[in-house]
Amino acid sequence: MKRQQWMSILWPAFLLACVTELVVFALVDPADLHWRGETLALSRQAIYTAGFFLFWLFGACANALTLLLMQPAAVINSQED
């Protein structure tokens, strides 16, 4: 993959993660989060960090799929492993 393609995936995903982080954690207190009925044994900062990277991963996957779907079929079918 070219550097420009990587940046067209990661930069918008980073911006999306920033906005999503602000919105989600403005509405949700990390201390109130539970997993399988138990309070998470992580600090708030760890939950904020994990949430940010999770949102960034989701955004990057969506952007990568968009980039893949924008390519002509001839380009996708002609690539060899």
mmCIF file of C-alpha atoms in Angstrom:
data_model
loop_
_atom_site.group_PDB
_atom_site.id
_atom_site.type_symbol
_atom_site.label_atom_id
_atom_site.label_comp_id
_atom_site.label_asym_id
_atom_site.label_seq_id
_atom_site.Cartn_x
_atom_site.Cartn_y
_atom_site.Cartn_z
ATOM 1 C CA MET A 1 0.000 0.000 0.000
ATOM 2 C CA LYS A 2 1.196 3.472 -0.746
ATOM 3 C CA ARG A 3 1.902 6.029 1.946
ATOM 4 C CA GLN A 4 -0.918 8.228 0.659
ATOM 5 C CA GLN A 5 -3.377 5.350 0.941
ATOM 6 C CA TRP A 6 -2.327 4.667 4.515
ATOM 7 C CA MET A 7 -2.798 8.316 5.408
ATOM 8 C CA SER A 8 -6.184 8.442 3.694
ATOM 9 C CA ILE A 9 -7.201 5.589 6.007
ATOM 10 C CA LEU A 10 -5.556 6.610 9.285
ATOM 11 C CA TRP A 11 -6.006 10.398 9.363
ATOM 12 C CA PRO A 12 -9.810 10.501 8.988
ATOM 13 C CA ALA A 13 -10.034 7.573 11.416
ATOM 14 C CA PHE A 14 -7.956 9.545 13.940
ATOM 15 C CA LEU A 15 -10.253 12.558 13.627
ATOM 16 C CA LEU A 16 -13.305 10.317 13.994
ATOM 17 C CA ALA A 17 -11.785 8.724 17.108
ATOM 18 C CA CYS A 18 -11.178 12.170 18.633
ATOM 19 C CA VAL A 19 -14.767 13.275 18.116
ATOM 20 C CA THR A 20 -16.232 9.927 19.178
ATOM 21 C CA GLU A 21 -14.097 9.920 22.321
ATOM 22 C CA LEU A 22 -15.389 13.375 23.266
ATOM 23 C CA VAL A 23 -19.020 12.475 22.647
ATOM 24 C CA VAL A 24 -19.023 9.044 24.283
ATOM 25 C CA PHE A 25 -17.119 10.007 27.402
ATOM 26 C CA ALA A 26 -19.092 13.211 27.806
ATOM 27 C CA LEU A 27 -22.124 10.960 28.243
ATOM 28 C CA VAL A 28 -20.553 7.922 29.956
ATOM 29 C CA ASP A 29 -18.461 7.868 33.111
ATOM 30 C CA PRO A 30 -15.737 5.198 32.833
ATOM 31 C CA ALA A 31 -16.219 4.342 36.516
ATOM 32 C CA ASP A 32 -19.784 3.217 35.694
ATOM 33 C CA LEU A 33 -18.722 0.708 33.023
ATOM 34 C CA HIS A 34 -19.237 -2.971 33.769
ATOM 35 C CA TRP A 35 -18.048 -6.147 32.025
ATOM 36 C CA ARG A 36 -19.970 -9.361 32.762
ATOM 37 C CA GLY A 37 -21.564 -7.831 35.811
ATOM 38 C CA GLU A 38 -18.328 -6.576 37.382
ATOM 39 C CA THR A 39 -16.850 -3.085 37.464
ATOM 40 C CA LEU A 40 -13.800 -2.733 35.232
ATOM 41 C CA ALA A 41 -10.587 -2.886 37.260
ATOM 42 C CA LEU A 42 -8.905 -0.183 35.169
ATOM 43 C CA SER A 43 -8.213 3.450 35.830
ATOM 44 C CA ARG A 44 -10.243 6.100 34.026
ATOM 45 C CA GLN A 45 -7.217 7.065 31.976
ATOM 46 C CA ALA A 46 -6.749 3.441 30.854
ATOM 47 C CA ILE A 47 -10.404 3.252 29.803
ATOM 48 C CA TYR A 48 -10.132 6.553 27.917
ATOM 49 C CA THR A 49 -7.017 5.280 26.138
ATOM 50 C CA ALA A 50 -8.507 1.889 25.283
ATOM 51 C CA GLY A 51 -11.679 3.580 24.060
ATOM 52 C CA PHE A 52 -9.728 5.965 21.848
ATOM 53 C CA PHE A 53 -7.740 3.167 20.198
ATOM 54 C CA LEU A 54 -10.879 1.060 19.775
ATOM 55 C CA PHE A 55 -12.683 3.960 18.085
ATOM 56 C CA TRP A 56 -9.599 4.568 15.915
ATOM 57 C CA LEU A 57 -9.527 0.896 14.907
ATOM 58 C CA PHE A 58 -13.213 0.926 13.946
ATOM 59 C CA GLY A 59 -12.736 4.101 11.923
ATOM 60 C CA ALA A 60 -9.651 2.719 10.181
ATOM 61 C CA CYS A 61 -11.502 -0.476 9.251
ATOM 62 C CA ALA A 62 -14.380 1.527 7.797
ATOM 63 C CA ASN A 63 -12.017 3.771 5.839
ATOM 64 C CA ALA A 64 -10.008 0.794 4.550
ATOM 65 C CA LEU A 65 -13.199 -0.887 3.380
ATOM 66 C CA THR A 66 -14.251 2.319 1.628
ATOM 67 C CA LEU A 67 -10.859 2.552 -0.080
ATOM 68 C CA LEU A 68 -11.126 -1.081 -1.170
ATOM 69 C CA LEU A 69 -14.638 -0.619 -2.553
ATOM 70 C CA MET A 70 -13.589 2.489 -4.498
ATOM 71 C CA GLN A 71 -11.021 0.549 -6.529
ATOM 72 C CA PRO A 72 -12.054 -0.730 -9.944
ATOM 73 C CA ALA A 73 -12.674 -4.485 -10.148
ATOM 74 C CA ALA A 74 -9.853 -4.868 -12.679
ATOM 75 C CA VAL A 75 -7.339 -3.566 -10.143
ATOM 76 C CA ILE A 76 -8.563 -5.888 -7.387
ATOM 77 C CA ASN A 77 -8.774 -8.969 -9.639
ATOM 78 C CA SER A 78 -5.347 -8.438 -11.217
ATOM 79 C CA GLN A 79 -3.471 -8.401 -7.908
ATOM 80 C CA GLU A 80 -1.565 -11.566 -7.037
ATOM 81 C CA ASP A 81 -0.593 -12.739 -3.555
#
